[in-house]
Short mmCIF file of N, CA and C in Angstrom, two decimals:
data_model
loop_
_atom_site.label_atom_id
_atom_site.label_comp_id
_atom_site.label_asym_id
_atom_site.label_seq_id
_atom_site.Cartn_x
_atom_site.Cartn_y
_atom_site.Cartn_z
N MET A 1 16.04 9.37 -6.20
CA MET A 1 14.89 8.83 -6.41
C MET A 1 13.55 9.36 -7.29
N ARG A 2 13.16 9.67 -7.73
CA ARG A 2 12.07 10.03 -8.46
C ARG A 2 10.41 9.37 -7.85
N ILE A 3 9.81 10.92 -7.20
CA ILE A 3 8.46 10.21 -6.83
C ILE A 3 7.45 10.56 -7.57
N ASP A 4 6.56 9.60 -7.77
CA ASP A 4 5.39 9.62 -9.09
C ASP A 4 4.19 9.25 -8.69
N ILE A 5 2.83 10.48 -8.21
CA ILE A 5 1.78 10.57 -8.10
C ILE A 5 0.97 10.03 -9.38
N CYS A 6 0.69 8.96 -9.71
CA CYS A 6 -0.67 8.63 -10.78
C CYS A 6 -2.23 8.55 -10.14
N ALA A 7 -3.44 9.41 -10.65
CA ALA A 7 -3.99 9.48 -10.49
C ALA A 7 -4.93 9.22 -12.03
N VAL A 8 -5.89 9.19 -11.26
CA VAL A 8 -7.53 8.78 -11.79
C VAL A 8 -8.40 10.72 -11.85
N GLY A 9 -8.44 11.37 -13.04
CA GLY A 9 -8.85 12.05 -13.36
C GLY A 9 -8.14 13.12 -14.11
N LYS A 10 -8.16 14.07 -14.09
CA LYS A 10 -7.50 15.47 -14.94
C LYS A 10 -7.79 16.29 -13.85
N LEU A 11 -6.74 16.77 -13.67
CA LEU A 11 -6.86 18.05 -12.86
C LEU A 11 -6.62 19.28 -13.05
N ARG A 12 -8.24 20.01 -13.51
CA ARG A 12 -8.45 21.38 -14.05
C ARG A 12 -7.29 22.73 -13.33
N ALA A 13 -7.52 23.87 -14.36
CA ALA A 13 -6.99 24.96 -13.86
C ALA A 13 -7.83 25.48 -12.48
N GLY A 14 -7.02 26.17 -11.57
CA GLY A 14 -7.90 26.58 -10.18
C GLY A 14 -7.26 26.33 -8.79
N PRO A 15 -7.83 26.51 -8.19
CA PRO A 15 -6.31 26.50 -6.67
C PRO A 15 -6.11 25.31 -6.69
N GLU A 16 -6.73 24.44 -6.32
CA GLU A 16 -5.88 22.67 -6.86
C GLU A 16 -4.90 22.14 -7.05
N LYS A 17 -4.57 22.92 -8.70
CA LYS A 17 -3.86 23.08 -9.00
C LYS A 17 -2.72 24.07 -8.91
N ALA A 18 -3.00 24.63 -8.36
CA ALA A 18 -2.18 25.85 -8.59
C ALA A 18 -1.93 25.43 -6.75
N LEU A 19 -2.43 25.32 -5.92
CA LEU A 19 -1.70 24.32 -4.92
C LEU A 19 -0.88 23.29 -5.19
N LEU A 20 -1.01 22.28 -5.65
CA LEU A 20 -0.07 21.19 -6.23
C LEU A 20 0.59 21.56 -7.11
N ASP A 21 0.57 22.47 -8.54
CA ASP A 21 2.08 23.12 -9.17
C ASP A 21 2.99 23.22 -7.57
N ASP A 22 2.59 23.92 -6.92
CA ASP A 22 3.08 24.91 -5.79
C ASP A 22 4.20 24.02 -4.79
N TYR A 23 3.59 22.78 -4.88
CA TYR A 23 4.01 21.85 -3.84
C TYR A 23 5.13 21.28 -4.53
N VAL A 24 4.73 20.30 -5.60
CA VAL A 24 5.88 20.14 -6.53
C VAL A 24 6.84 20.51 -6.72
N SER A 25 6.97 22.05 -7.04
CA SER A 25 7.84 23.31 -7.32
C SER A 25 9.15 23.01 -6.11
N ARG A 26 8.13 23.30 -4.98
CA ARG A 26 8.93 23.10 -3.82
C ARG A 26 9.91 22.21 -2.86
N THR A 27 8.45 20.76 -3.97
CA THR A 27 9.40 19.52 -3.21
C THR A 27 10.65 19.37 -4.42
N GLU A 28 10.58 19.26 -4.94
CA GLU A 28 11.79 19.04 -6.37
C GLU A 28 13.11 19.97 -5.95
N ALA A 29 12.46 21.28 -5.28
CA ALA A 29 13.88 22.71 -4.60
C ALA A 29 14.77 21.91 -3.68
N ALA A 30 13.57 21.51 -2.25
CA ALA A 30 13.80 21.07 -1.75
C ALA A 30 14.58 19.67 -1.44
N GLY A 31 14.48 18.73 -2.28
CA GLY A 31 14.72 17.39 -2.25
C GLY A 31 15.76 17.45 -2.99
N ARG A 32 16.65 18.39 -3.81
CA ARG A 32 17.68 18.18 -5.16
C ARG A 32 18.40 18.03 -4.19
N GLY A 33 19.22 18.31 -3.01
CA GLY A 33 19.88 18.58 -2.19
C GLY A 33 19.99 16.83 -0.99
N ILE A 34 18.58 15.75 -1.14
CA ILE A 34 18.36 14.18 -0.39
C ILE A 34 18.61 13.72 -1.27
N GLY A 35 18.66 13.87 -2.97
CA GLY A 35 18.49 12.82 -3.57
C GLY A 35 17.00 12.28 -3.82
N ILE A 36 16.18 12.80 -3.83
CA ILE A 36 14.99 12.68 -4.16
C ILE A 36 14.81 14.07 -5.45
N THR A 37 14.36 13.58 -6.54
CA THR A 37 15.08 14.46 -8.20
C THR A 37 13.76 14.95 -8.97
N ALA A 38 12.58 14.50 -8.57
CA ALA A 38 11.91 14.64 -8.93
C ALA A 38 9.93 14.50 -8.46
N LEU A 39 9.06 15.04 -9.19
CA LEU A 39 7.83 14.81 -7.90
C LEU A 39 7.23 14.74 -9.72
N ASN A 40 6.59 14.35 -9.88
CA ASN A 40 5.94 14.05 -11.35
C ASN A 40 4.13 13.62 -10.82
N LEU A 41 3.52 14.20 -11.72
CA LEU A 41 1.85 13.75 -11.44
C LEU A 41 1.78 13.57 -12.97
N LYS A 42 0.70 12.06 -12.95
CA LYS A 42 0.69 11.05 -14.12
C LYS A 42 -0.86 11.33 -13.89
N GLU A 43 -1.27 11.57 -15.21
CA GLU A 43 -2.81 11.56 -14.72
C GLU A 43 -3.17 10.71 -16.07
N VAL A 44 -4.49 9.56 -15.11
CA VAL A 44 -5.13 8.60 -16.20
C VAL A 44 -6.32 9.02 -16.45
N GLU A 45 -7.25 8.66 -17.74
CA GLU A 45 -8.52 9.47 -18.25
C GLU A 45 -9.41 8.29 -17.21
N GLU A 46 -10.95 9.58 -16.91
CA GLU A 46 -11.62 8.64 -15.62
C GLU A 46 -12.61 8.83 -16.83
N LYS A 47 -12.56 7.57 -16.42
CA LYS A 47 -14.35 6.57 -16.87
C LYS A 47 -15.49 6.83 -16.04
N ARG A 48 -16.35 7.18 -16.68
CA ARG A 48 -17.57 7.72 -15.94
C ARG A 48 -19.22 6.55 -15.86
N ARG A 49 -19.00 6.21 -17.09
CA ARG A 49 -20.11 5.49 -17.85
C ARG A 49 -19.92 3.75 -16.77
N LEU A 50 -19.18 3.25 -16.23
CA LEU A 50 -19.06 2.44 -16.33
C LEU A 50 -20.10 1.58 -14.75
N GLU A 51 -20.40 0.68 -14.58
CA GLU A 51 -20.94 0.29 -12.82
C GLU A 51 -19.59 0.26 -12.26
N PRO A 52 -20.10 0.41 -10.88
CA PRO A 52 -17.91 0.80 -10.30
C PRO A 52 -17.34 -0.65 -10.32
N ALA A 53 -17.76 -2.07 -9.89
CA ALA A 53 -16.50 -2.94 -10.36
C ALA A 53 -15.46 -3.34 -11.98
N PRO A 54 -16.58 -3.09 -12.61
CA PRO A 54 -15.65 -2.79 -14.33
C PRO A 54 -15.02 -1.31 -14.00
N LEU A 55 -16.09 -0.01 -13.71
CA LEU A 55 -14.82 1.27 -13.59
C LEU A 55 -13.65 1.12 -13.16
N LYS A 56 -13.67 0.43 -11.62
CA LYS A 56 -12.37 0.18 -10.48
C LYS A 56 -11.43 -0.58 -11.84
N GLU A 57 -11.74 -1.53 -12.64
CA GLU A 57 -10.86 -2.67 -12.95
C GLU A 57 -10.22 -1.84 -14.30
N SER A 58 -11.21 -1.23 -14.94
CA SER A 58 -10.60 -0.04 -16.04
C SER A 58 -9.52 0.95 -15.95
N GLU A 59 -10.62 1.73 -14.61
CA GLU A 59 -9.13 2.56 -14.04
C GLU A 59 -7.93 1.62 -13.26
N ALA A 60 -8.36 0.99 -12.99
CA ALA A 60 -6.94 -0.08 -12.89
C ALA A 60 -5.66 -0.26 -13.64
N ALA A 61 -6.17 -0.77 -14.67
CA ALA A 61 -5.40 -1.25 -16.17
C ALA A 61 -4.67 0.42 -16.47
N LEU A 62 -5.42 1.35 -16.56
CA LEU A 62 -4.79 2.46 -16.84
C LEU A 62 -3.44 2.99 -16.04
N LEU A 63 -3.67 2.86 -14.85
CA LEU A 63 -2.71 3.13 -13.88
C LEU A 63 -1.62 2.60 -13.89
N ARG A 64 -1.86 1.12 -14.08
CA ARG A 64 -0.85 -0.18 -13.89
C ARG A 64 0.33 0.52 -15.42
N ALA A 65 -1.02 0.75 -16.32
CA ALA A 65 0.18 1.62 -17.77
C ALA A 65 0.86 2.65 -16.74
N ALA A 66 0.81 3.35 -16.17
CA ALA A 66 1.79 4.70 -15.98
C ALA A 66 2.20 4.57 -15.29
N LEU A 67 2.41 3.31 -14.23
CA LEU A 67 3.59 2.96 -13.35
C LEU A 67 4.50 2.85 -13.77
N PRO A 68 5.84 3.55 -13.15
CA PRO A 68 7.48 3.42 -13.90
C PRO A 68 7.30 1.96 -13.37
N ARG A 69 8.68 0.99 -14.38
CA ARG A 69 8.49 -0.45 -14.15
C ARG A 69 9.82 -0.78 -12.65
N GLY A 70 9.55 -1.01 -12.04
CA GLY A 70 9.93 -1.93 -10.72
C GLY A 70 9.79 -0.61 -9.90
N ALA A 71 8.99 0.29 -10.14
CA ALA A 71 8.54 1.65 -9.01
C ALA A 71 8.34 0.03 -7.84
N ILE A 72 8.06 0.79 -6.33
CA ILE A 72 7.60 1.16 -5.26
C ILE A 72 6.01 1.41 -5.35
N LEU A 73 5.14 0.38 -4.97
CA LEU A 73 3.54 0.60 -5.41
C LEU A 73 3.34 1.01 -3.61
N VAL A 74 1.96 2.06 -3.62
CA VAL A 74 1.70 2.84 -2.31
C VAL A 74 0.14 3.32 -2.87
N ALA A 75 -0.97 2.48 -2.39
CA ALA A 75 -1.96 3.00 -2.89
C ALA A 75 -2.45 3.79 -1.60
N LEU A 76 -3.32 4.77 -1.84
CA LEU A 76 -4.35 5.66 -1.12
C LEU A 76 -5.86 4.73 -1.00
N ASP A 77 -6.09 5.03 -0.12
CA ASP A 77 -6.98 4.05 0.44
C ASP A 77 -8.17 4.05 1.43
N GLU A 78 -8.54 4.84 1.94
CA GLU A 78 -9.41 4.99 3.31
C GLU A 78 -9.15 3.81 4.23
N ARG A 79 -9.36 2.57 3.31
CA ARG A 79 -8.93 0.96 4.63
C ARG A 79 -7.22 1.18 4.64
N GLY A 80 -6.72 2.17 3.96
CA GLY A 80 -4.97 2.19 4.82
C GLY A 80 -4.70 2.32 5.85
N ARG A 81 -3.42 2.37 6.52
CA ARG A 81 -3.17 3.19 7.45
C ARG A 81 -2.27 4.62 7.54
N ALA A 82 -3.06 5.12 8.42
CA ALA A 82 -2.86 6.73 8.45
C ALA A 82 -1.63 6.53 9.62
N GLU A 83 -0.90 7.61 8.94
CA GLU A 83 0.15 7.71 9.98
C GLU A 83 0.86 8.85 10.15
N PRO A 84 1.40 9.41 11.35
CA PRO A 84 2.74 10.68 11.72
C PRO A 84 2.80 10.50 10.46
N SER A 85 3.11 12.47 10.22
CA SER A 85 4.25 13.00 8.93
C SER A 85 5.54 12.11 9.48
N GLU A 86 6.01 12.01 10.48
CA GLU A 86 7.44 11.67 10.64
C GLU A 86 7.84 10.22 10.00
N ALA A 87 6.83 9.46 10.36
CA ALA A 87 7.19 7.92 9.98
C ALA A 87 6.50 7.61 8.61
N PHE A 88 5.97 8.80 7.83
CA PHE A 88 5.81 9.19 6.36
C PHE A 88 7.44 9.17 5.95
N ALA A 89 7.98 10.51 6.63
CA ALA A 89 9.26 10.34 6.23
C ALA A 89 10.36 9.77 6.01
N LYS A 90 9.71 9.36 7.92
CA LYS A 90 10.87 7.55 7.90
C LYS A 90 10.79 7.19 6.24
N ARG A 91 9.43 6.55 6.23
CA ARG A 91 9.26 5.22 5.27
C ARG A 91 10.18 5.57 3.91
N LEU A 92 10.13 6.93 3.19
CA LEU A 92 11.02 7.87 2.23
C LEU A 92 12.25 7.54 2.11
N GLY A 93 12.49 8.13 3.18
CA GLY A 93 13.77 8.19 3.19
C GLY A 93 14.33 6.48 3.36
N ARG A 94 13.80 5.49 4.26
CA ARG A 94 14.00 5.21 4.14
C ARG A 94 14.17 4.03 2.83
N TRP A 95 13.40 4.31 1.90
CA TRP A 95 13.16 3.59 0.36
C TRP A 95 14.68 4.49 -0.82
N ARG A 96 14.57 5.52 -0.13
CA ARG A 96 15.90 5.95 -0.75
C ARG A 96 16.95 5.30 -0.23
N ASP A 97 17.29 5.50 1.18
CA ASP A 97 18.82 5.17 1.23
C ASP A 97 18.42 3.94 1.35
N GLU A 98 17.73 2.54 0.54
CA GLU A 98 18.33 1.50 0.30
C GLU A 98 18.41 1.53 -1.42
N GLY A 99 18.38 2.33 -1.83
CA GLY A 99 18.45 2.12 -3.21
C GLY A 99 17.16 2.12 -4.25
N GLN A 100 15.98 3.03 -3.74
CA GLN A 100 14.49 2.48 -4.71
C GLN A 100 15.16 3.85 -5.49
N SER A 101 14.52 3.87 -7.17
CA SER A 101 14.88 4.35 -7.88
C SER A 101 13.66 5.18 -8.56
N ASP A 102 12.30 4.38 -7.18
CA ASP A 102 11.09 5.08 -7.99
C ASP A 102 10.40 4.48 -7.22
N ILE A 103 9.24 5.42 -6.73
CA ILE A 103 7.93 5.43 -5.42
C ILE A 103 6.88 5.44 -6.58
N ALA A 104 5.75 4.94 -6.87
CA ALA A 104 4.06 5.73 -7.53
C ALA A 104 3.09 5.41 -5.86
N PHE A 105 2.35 6.74 -6.08
CA PHE A 105 1.61 6.86 -5.47
C PHE A 105 0.85 6.87 -6.27
N ILE A 106 -0.50 5.67 -5.92
CA ILE A 106 -2.05 5.33 -7.19
C ILE A 106 -2.92 6.47 -6.26
N ILE A 107 -3.53 7.14 -7.09
CA ILE A 107 -5.25 7.57 -6.03
C ILE A 107 -6.22 7.17 -7.48
N GLY A 108 -6.83 6.33 -6.56
CA GLY A 108 -8.34 5.63 -7.64
C GLY A 108 -9.23 6.85 -7.90
N GLY A 109 -10.45 6.78 -9.22
CA GLY A 109 -11.36 7.77 -9.10
C GLY A 109 -12.39 7.60 -8.23
N ALA A 110 -13.25 8.65 -8.30
CA ALA A 110 -14.50 8.49 -7.22
C ALA A 110 -15.35 7.17 -6.78
N ALA A 111 -14.79 6.18 -7.61
CA ALA A 111 -15.44 4.77 -6.65
C ALA A 111 -14.24 3.95 -5.87
N GLY A 112 -13.42 4.70 -6.08
CA GLY A 112 -12.00 4.51 -5.58
C GLY A 112 -11.03 3.36 -5.68
N LEU A 113 -10.82 2.53 -5.57
CA LEU A 113 -9.40 1.32 -6.16
C LEU A 113 -9.62 0.16 -6.57
N ALA A 114 -9.80 -0.38 -7.64
CA ALA A 114 -9.90 -1.91 -7.60
C ALA A 114 -9.30 -2.26 -6.56
N PRO A 115 -9.62 -3.49 -5.59
CA PRO A 115 -9.51 -4.42 -4.37
C PRO A 115 -7.75 -5.41 -4.86
N ALA A 116 -7.64 -5.46 -6.42
CA ALA A 116 -7.04 -6.17 -6.83
C ALA A 116 -5.34 -5.49 -6.81
N LEU A 117 -5.57 -4.32 -7.51
CA LEU A 117 -4.44 -2.91 -7.30
C LEU A 117 -4.14 -2.87 -5.73
N ARG A 118 -5.11 -2.35 -4.76
CA ARG A 118 -4.59 -2.47 -3.70
C ARG A 118 -4.09 -3.47 -2.94
N GLU A 119 -4.29 -4.64 -3.35
CA GLU A 119 -3.14 -5.45 -3.16
C GLU A 119 -2.16 -5.78 -3.52
N GLU A 120 -1.84 -5.17 -4.49
CA GLU A 120 -0.65 -4.99 -5.34
C GLU A 120 0.50 -4.17 -4.76
N ALA A 121 0.10 -3.67 -3.71
CA ALA A 121 1.00 -2.29 -3.30
C ALA A 121 1.75 -3.02 -1.72
N ALA A 122 2.99 -2.37 -1.57
CA ALA A 122 3.62 -2.17 -0.89
C ALA A 122 3.24 -2.26 0.64
N HIS A 123 2.01 -0.36 0.16
CA HIS A 123 1.85 -0.06 1.26
C HIS A 123 0.45 0.39 1.22
N VAL A 124 -0.31 0.77 1.92
CA VAL A 124 -1.24 1.55 1.43
C VAL A 124 -1.84 2.60 3.04
N LEU A 125 -2.05 3.60 2.19
CA LEU A 125 -0.98 4.86 2.89
C LEU A 125 -3.13 5.44 2.82
N ALA A 126 -3.44 6.14 4.38
CA ALA A 126 -4.76 6.98 4.38
C ALA A 126 -4.70 8.73 4.76
N PHE A 127 -5.54 8.84 4.84
CA PHE A 127 -5.39 10.57 5.35
C PHE A 127 -6.16 10.07 6.47
N GLY A 128 -6.40 8.69 7.23
CA GLY A 128 -7.92 9.37 8.37
C GLY A 128 -8.92 7.85 6.84
N PRO A 129 -9.61 8.12 8.84
CA PRO A 129 -10.97 7.66 8.10
C PRO A 129 -11.90 8.01 6.99
N MET A 130 -11.49 9.22 6.97
CA MET A 130 -13.19 9.83 5.98
C MET A 130 -12.67 9.83 4.99
N THR A 131 -13.81 9.96 3.78
CA THR A 131 -13.74 9.64 2.56
C THR A 131 -12.87 11.33 2.23
N TRP A 132 -12.42 11.57 0.86
CA TRP A 132 -11.60 12.89 0.97
C TRP A 132 -11.58 12.89 -1.20
N PRO A 133 -12.41 13.67 -1.36
CA PRO A 133 -12.35 13.87 -2.67
C PRO A 133 -11.07 13.79 -3.55
N HIS A 134 -11.07 12.99 -4.79
CA HIS A 134 -9.54 12.20 -5.62
C HIS A 134 -9.04 13.01 -5.82
N MET A 135 -9.62 14.51 -6.20
CA MET A 135 -9.06 15.50 -6.96
C MET A 135 -8.17 16.26 -5.71
N LEU A 136 -8.93 16.33 -4.79
CA LEU A 136 -8.04 16.41 -3.37
C LEU A 136 -6.98 16.43 -2.61
N VAL A 137 -6.87 14.65 -2.98
CA VAL A 137 -6.44 13.71 -2.83
C VAL A 137 -5.06 14.23 -3.16
N ARG A 138 -4.68 14.87 -3.67
CA ARG A 138 -3.55 14.42 -4.90
C ARG A 138 -2.30 15.89 -4.23
N VAL A 139 -3.37 16.36 -3.96
CA VAL A 139 -3.05 18.21 -3.57
C VAL A 139 -1.92 17.74 -2.27
N MET A 140 -3.31 16.69 -0.99
CA MET A 140 -2.67 16.61 0.14
C MET A 140 -1.46 15.82 0.01
N LEU A 141 -1.65 14.81 -0.66
CA LEU A 141 -0.64 13.85 -0.55
C LEU A 141 1.25 14.74 -1.37
N ALA A 142 0.52 15.48 -2.22
CA ALA A 142 1.92 16.20 -2.14
C ALA A 142 2.70 17.26 -1.67
N GLU A 143 1.41 18.23 -0.54
CA GLU A 143 2.11 18.71 0.82
C GLU A 143 2.97 17.55 1.80
N GLN A 144 2.35 16.66 1.76
CA GLN A 144 2.70 15.65 3.35
C GLN A 144 4.32 14.55 2.72
N ILE A 145 4.56 14.96 0.90
CA ILE A 145 5.25 14.47 0.32
C ILE A 145 6.32 16.02 0.54
N TYR A 146 6.16 17.03 0.39
CA TYR A 146 7.13 18.10 0.52
C TYR A 146 7.50 18.03 1.78
N ARG A 147 6.55 18.04 3.12
CA ARG A 147 7.10 17.95 4.65
C ARG A 147 8.02 16.75 4.58
N ALA A 148 7.64 16.03 4.65
CA ALA A 148 8.46 14.58 4.36
C ALA A 148 9.88 15.20 3.73
N VAL A 149 9.92 15.37 2.97
CA VAL A 149 11.38 15.92 2.29
C VAL A 149 11.76 17.38 3.12
N THR A 150 11.05 18.04 3.70
CA THR A 150 11.86 19.05 4.69
C THR A 150 11.92 18.36 5.71
N ILE A 151 10.93 17.30 6.14
CA ILE A 151 12.03 16.72 7.15
C ILE A 151 13.42 16.35 7.23
N LEU A 152 13.35 15.52 6.02
CA LEU A 152 15.20 14.44 5.79
C LEU A 152 15.66 15.80 5.33
N ALA A 153 15.79 16.74 4.95
CA ALA A 153 15.94 17.10 4.89
C ALA A 153 17.11 18.73 6.31
N GLY A 154 15.84 18.44 7.34
CA GLY A 154 16.27 19.13 8.31
C GLY A 154 16.02 20.36 8.30
N HIS A 155 15.02 20.87 6.99
CA HIS A 155 14.09 22.56 6.92
C HIS A 155 13.11 22.29 8.42
N PRO A 156 13.12 23.64 8.43
CA PRO A 156 12.23 24.06 9.54
C PRO A 156 10.30 24.00 9.50
N TYR A 157 10.11 23.54 8.01
CA TYR A 157 8.79 23.86 7.79
C TYR A 157 8.02 22.83 8.39
N HIS A 158 8.17 21.89 9.08
CA HIS A 158 7.20 20.63 9.31
C HIS A 158 7.82 21.15 11.24
N ARG A 159 7.21 21.96 11.81
CA ARG A 159 7.53 21.99 13.33
C ARG A 159 6.17 20.94 14.06
N ALA A 160 7.14 20.05 14.58
CA ALA A 160 5.99 19.30 15.39
C ALA A 160 6.24 19.58 17.08
#
């Protein structure tokens, strides 16, 4: 199963990028033995000079174009459901066991996700009710994906 993080904006070199790259490498190494073959970051152009509604729609079109065909779509949004890491791991494991080949997580830009794109998602996930910087959310998500993979693999990284 391949996992894609489709996000608005380009993550520049710096500590966030270094952390993301580390979690991608760790996820791919830990995931090989349990059927998770790749964690990819797909970044789309951030549109800054538009009003919020057209901005969200423009970014939604770019995100849709980046999605793998047939992927299960998971939107990250503060209105989504927060869940424990174990439940997140169980969900990923269930999708893997059902034979899903692609899971795509979408992260909107600074204005958030277009409502229509959020509604298309099979699941809407939140990292709590707080608003997080969209560049940092991709790192937080990569860590949770890595944590989920280690839970599924029986690795001691997750100590709950």
